[in-house]
């Protein structure tokens, strides 16, 4: 079996006005993502996903170009089952021979950003192909689940102080026992974020896990102030309190906070996650498998979580592919404790594939079916591919 072609489709789906939400990213009017298709010479197809941004909307033109013009020539004619070797081939480029002989990376200049996101989609597609060739789910390929089911948490929470309780309460009525809300720059100041979180906790009660996500928008002093003011609320975690570029600030915040700190959706490769751990800046690792390097790199990040005795909770704000891949990683890893479920409008999660993955009473079951177990709708791809 050889790779015959690698394709990338920028899918851009307009969101109805009544389904749009507003955060520090502004008003989200479209949902973007890149569907990657790897085709073999015997006609099999594997499907993956690449993302140009952690939110709903992003320009994906550079991703498509990188996949089709830079990475495709490295892959056509190769055996798609040699996933680790192909990952190194993409990451190390013309120096891949040195990397293979010496057992360490020799990355090209684009060792973060667009290149790694592009690699992520291809890697996910290769794992899909491997599972299909073996007639097994990717989860079974890597040893099966570590648990029978995993709790999902409802990820949303954009409403103001007067409506945040009702918004989160709506999630709980769907069966969720945990919910996450957005804070930070979308609020006027730290006091406004604190007020919204206090009202959320009052409304849902003390027995529901409540997470908050600042999207990296607090300064270090603001983050410290916020952590101190909500210390009595029993939050499950505070996510990205400061910019991912502010490693020292993140470490300072974690040092003073009695609430766990989560981060990782903006990070690339296991090396970024190793840096967070060495700086003692994080308690919960949140890799996005459509960004960080794919499922191959997700396994390495999961191993770091186990070795450092921290939790693993994959970021999932994209299509059903990255959701199922993240769920597979969380299920496979002893450190996987919960899974994000996007509550925003998301056609790529709910309409791109024939299959759907939905929580049952707030819990998610192990993925099944060969590969990722997903069948794309050709009509959806034709309708929403941006040309």
Coordinates of N, CA, C and O in Angstrom, one line a residue, residues 130-215:
X130 N -4.6 3.6 8.8 CA -4.0 2.4 9.5 C -5.1 1.6 10.2 O -5.2 0.4 10.1
X131 N -6.1 2.3 10.8 CA -7.2 1.6 11.5 C -8.0 0.9 10.5 O -8.5 -0.3 10.7
X132 N -8.3 1.5 9.3 CA -9.2 0.9 8.3 C -8.5 -0.3 7.7 O -9.1 -1.3 7.4
X133 N -7.2 -0.2 7.5 CA -6.4 -1.3 6.9 C -6.4 -2.5 7.9 O -6.5 -3.7 7.4
X134 N -6.4 -2.2 9.2 CA -6.4 -3.3 10.2 C -7.8 -3.7 10.6 O -8.0 -4.8 11.3
X135 N -8.8 -3.0 10.1 CA -10.2 -3.3 10.6 C -10.4 -3.0 12.0 O -11.3 -3.7 12.7
X136 N -9.7 -2.0 12.6 CA -9.8 -1.7 14.0 C -9.9 -0.2 14.2 O -9.5 0.6 13.4
X137 N -10.5 0.2 15.4 CA -10.5 1.6 15.7 C -9.1 2.0 16.1 O -8.3 1.1 16.5
X138 N -8.8 3.3 16.0 CA -7.5 3.7 16.5 C -7.3 3.4 18.0 O -6.2 3.1 18.4
X139 N -8.3 3.5 18.7 CA -8.3 3.2 20.2 C -7.8 1.8 20.4 O -6.9 1.6 21.2
X140 N -8.4 0.9 19.7 CA -7.9 -0.5 19.8 C -6.5 -0.7 19.3 O -5.8 -1.6 19.9
X141 N -6.1 0.0 18.3 CA -4.7 -0.1 17.8 C -3.7 0.2 18.9 O -2.6 -0.3 18.9
X142 N -4.0 1.2 19.7 CA -3.1 1.6 20.8 C -3.3 1.0 22.1 O -2.8 1.4 23.1
X143 N -4.1 -0.1 22.1 CA -4.2 -0.9 23.4 C -5.6 -0.8 24.0 O -5.8 -1.4 25.1
X144 N -6.5 -0.1 23.4 CA -7.9 -0.1 24.0 C -8.0 1.0 25.1 O -7.1 1.7 25.5
X145 N -9.3 1.1 25.6 CA -9.6 2.2 26.6 C -9.0 1.9 28.0 O -8.9 0.7 28.4
X146 N -8.7 2.9 28.7 CA -8.3 2.8 30.1 C -9.4 2.8 31.0 O -9.3 2.6 32.2
X147 N -10.6 3.1 30.5 CA -11.8 3.3 31.3 C -13.0 3.0 30.5 O -12.9 3.0 29.2
X148 N -14.2 2.6 31.1 CA -15.4 2.3 30.3 C -16.0 3.5 29.7 O -16.6 3.4 28.6
X149 N -15.9 4.6 30.3 CA -16.5 5.9 29.8 C -15.8 7.0 30.4 O -15.0 6.9 31.3
X150 N -16.0 8.2 29.8 CA -15.3 9.4 30.3 C -16.3 10.5 30.4 O -17.2 10.7 29.5
X151 N -16.3 11.3 31.4 CA -17.2 12.4 31.5 C -16.9 13.6 30.5 O -15.7 13.9 30.4
X152 N -17.9 14.1 29.9 CA -17.7 15.3 29.0 C -18.0 16.5 29.8 O -18.8 16.4 30.8
X153 N -17.5 17.6 29.4 CA -17.9 18.9 30.0 C -18.4 19.8 29.0 O -17.8 19.9 27.9
X154 N -19.5 20.6 29.3 CA -20.1 21.5 28.3 C -19.2 22.7 28.2 O -19.0 23.4 29.2
X155 N -18.7 23.1 27.1 CA -17.8 24.2 26.9 C -18.5 25.3 26.2 O -18.8 25.2 25.0
X156 N -18.8 26.4 26.9 CA -19.4 27.5 26.3 C -19.3 28.7 27.3 O -18.2 29.1 27.6
X157 N -20.4 29.2 27.8 CA -20.4 30.2 28.9 C -20.0 31.6 28.5 O -19.0 32.1 29.0
X158 N -20.7 32.2 27.5 CA -20.4 33.6 27.1 C -21.3 34.6 27.6 O -21.1 35.8 27.5
X159 N -22.4 34.2 28.3 CA -23.4 35.2 28.7 C -22.9 36.1 29.8 O -22.0 35.8 30.5
X160 N -23.6 37.2 29.9 CA -23.3 38.2 30.9 C -23.8 37.8 32.3 O -24.4 36.7 32.4
X161 N -23.6 38.6 33.3 CA -23.9 38.2 34.7 C -25.4 37.8 34.9 O -25.7 36.9 35.6
X162 N -26.2 38.5 34.2 CA -27.7 38.3 34.4 C -28.1 37.0 33.7 O -29.2 36.4 34.1
X163 N -27.4 36.5 32.7 CA -27.8 35.3 32.0 C -26.9 34.1 32.1 O -27.3 33.0 31.5
X164 N -25.8 34.2 32.7 CA -24.8 33.1 32.7 C -25.4 31.9 33.5 O -25.1 30.8 33.1
X165 N -26.1 32.1 34.5 CA -26.7 31.0 35.3 C -27.7 30.2 34.4 O -27.6 29.0 34.4
X166 N -28.5 30.9 33.6 CA -29.4 30.2 32.7 C -28.7 29.5 31.6 O -29.1 28.4 31.3
X167 N -27.6 30.1 31.1 CA -26.9 29.4 30.0 C -26.3 28.1 30.5 O -26.4 27.0 29.9
X168 N -25.6 28.2 31.7 CA -25.0 26.9 32.2 C -26.0 25.9 32.7 O -25.8 24.7 32.5
X169 N -27.1 26.5 33.2 CA -28.2 25.6 33.6 C -28.8 24.8 32.5 O -29.1 23.6 32.6
X170 N -28.8 25.4 31.3 CA -29.2 24.7 30.1 C -28.3 23.5 29.7 O -28.8 22.5 29.3
X171 N -27.0 23.7 30.0 CA -26.1 22.6 29.7 C -26.4 21.4 30.7 O -26.3 20.3 30.3
X172 N -26.6 21.8 32.0 CA -26.8 20.8 33.0 C -28.1 20.0 32.7 O -28.1 18.7 32.9
X173 N -29.1 20.6 32.1 CA -30.3 19.9 31.8 C -30.1 18.9 30.6 O -31.0 18.0 30.4
X174 N -29.0 19.1 29.9 CA -28.7 18.1 28.8 C -27.9 16.9 29.4 O -27.6 16.0 28.7
X175 N -27.7 16.9 30.7 CA -27.1 15.8 31.3 C -25.6 16.0 31.8 O -25.0 15.1 32.4
X176 N -25.0 17.1 31.4 CA -23.7 17.4 31.8 C -23.6 17.6 33.3 O -24.5 18.2 33.9
X177 N -22.5 17.2 33.9 CA -22.2 17.4 35.3 C -21.0 18.4 35.5 O -20.5 18.6 36.6
X178 N -20.6 19.0 34.4 CA -19.4 19.9 34.4 C -19.6 20.9 33.3 O -20.1 20.5 32.2
X179 N -19.2 22.2 33.5 CA -19.4 23.2 32.5 C -18.2 24.2 32.6 O -17.6 24.4 33.6
X180 N -17.9 24.8 31.4 CA -16.8 25.8 31.3 C -17.4 27.1 30.7 O -18.2 27.1 29.8
X181 N -16.9 28.2 31.3 CA -17.3 29.5 30.8 C -16.1 30.4 30.5 O -15.0 30.1 31.0
X182 N -16.3 31.4 29.6 CA -15.3 32.2 29.2 C -15.2 33.5 30.1 O -16.2 34.0 30.5
X183 N -14.0 33.9 30.3 CA -13.7 35.1 31.1 C -12.6 35.9 30.5 O -12.2 35.6 29.4
X184 N -12.1 36.9 31.2 CA -10.9 37.6 30.7 C -11.2 38.9 29.9 O -12.1 39.7 30.3
X185 N -10.5 39.1 28.8 CA -10.6 40.3 28.0 C -12.0 40.6 27.5 O -12.4 41.8 27.2
X186 N -12.9 39.6 27.4 CA -14.2 39.8 27.0 C -15.0 40.6 28.0 O -16.1 41.2 27.7
X187 N -14.6 40.6 29.2 CA -15.2 41.3 30.3 C -14.5 42.7 30.5 O -13.4 42.9 30.0
X188 N -15.2 43.6 31.1 CA -14.6 44.9 31.3 C -13.3 44.9 32.1 O -12.3 45.6 31.7
X189 N -13.2 44.1 33.1 CA -12.1 44.1 34.0 C -12.1 42.8 34.8 O -13.1 42.0 34.7
X190 N -11.2 42.6 35.7 CA -11.1 41.4 36.5 C -12.4 41.3 37.4 O -12.9 40.3 37.6
X191 N -12.8 42.5 37.9 CA -14.0 42.5 38.8 C -15.2 41.9 38.1 O -16.0 41.2 38.7
X192 N -15.3 42.3 36.8 CA -16.5 41.8 36.0 C -16.4 40.3 35.8 O -17.4 39.5 35.9
X193 N -15.2 39.8 35.6 CA -15.0 38.3 35.4 C -15.4 37.6 36.7 O -16.0 36.6 36.7
X194 N -14.9 38.2 37.8 CA -15.2 37.6 39.1 C -16.7 37.6 39.4 O -17.2 36.5 39.9
X195 N -17.3 38.6 39.1 CA -18.8 38.7 39.3 C -19.5 37.7 38.5 O -20.5 37.0 39.0
X196 N -19.1 37.5 37.2 CA -19.8 36.5 36.4 C -19.6 35.1 36.9 O -20.5 34.3 36.9
X197 N -18.4 34.8 37.4 CA -18.1 33.5 37.9 C -18.8 33.2 39.2 O -19.3 32.1 39.4
X198 N -18.9 34.2 40.0 CA -19.6 34.1 41.3 C -21.1 33.8 41.0 O -21.7 32.9 41.7
X199 N -21.6 34.5 40.1 CA -23.1 34.3 39.8 C -23.3 32.9 39.2 O -24.2 32.2 39.5
X200 N -22.3 32.4 38.3 CA -22.4 31.1 37.8 C -22.4 30.0 38.9 O -23.2 29.1 38.9
X201 N -21.5 30.2 39.8 CA -21.4 29.2 40.9 C -22.6 29.2 41.7 O -23.2 28.2 42.1
X202 N -23.2 30.4 42.0 CA -24.4 30.5 42.8 C -25.5 29.8 42.1 O -26.3 29.1 42.7
X203 N -25.6 30.0 40.8 CA -26.7 29.5 40.0 C -26.7 27.9 39.9 O -27.7 27.3 39.9
X204 N -25.5 27.4 39.7 CA -25.5 25.9 39.4 C -25.2 25.1 40.7 O -25.3 23.9 40.7
X205 N -24.8 25.8 41.7 CA -24.6 25.1 43.0 C -23.2 24.6 43.2 O -22.4 24.6 42.2
X206 N -22.9 24.1 44.3 CA -21.5 23.7 44.6 C -21.1 22.3 44.1 O -19.9 22.0 44.1
X207 N -22.0 21.5 43.6 CA -21.7 20.1 43.3 C -21.4 19.9 41.8 O -21.1 18.8 41.4
X208 N -21.5 20.9 41.0 CA -21.2 20.9 39.6 C -19.8 21.4 39.4 O -19.4 22.4 39.9
X209 N -19.0 20.6 38.6 CA -17.6 21.1 38.3 C -17.8 22.3 37.4 O -18.4 22.3 36.3
X210 N -17.1 23.4 37.8 CA -17.1 24.7 37.0 C -15.7 25.0 36.6 O -14.8 25.2 37.5
X211 N -15.4 25.1 35.3 CA -14.1 25.6 34.8 C -14.3 26.9 34.2 O -15.4 27.3 33.8
X212 N -13.2 27.7 34.1 CA -13.2 29.0 33.5 C -12.0 29.1 32.6 O -10.9 28.5 32.8
X213 N -12.2 29.9 31.5 CA -11.1 30.0 30.4 C -10.9 31.4 30.0 O -11.8 32.1 29.5
X214 N -9.7 31.9 30.3 CA -9.4 33.3 30.0 C -8.8 33.5 28.6 O -8.5 34.7 28.2
X215 N -8.6 32.4 27.9 CA -8.0 32.5 26.5 C -6.7 33.3 26.5 O -6.3 33.9 25.6

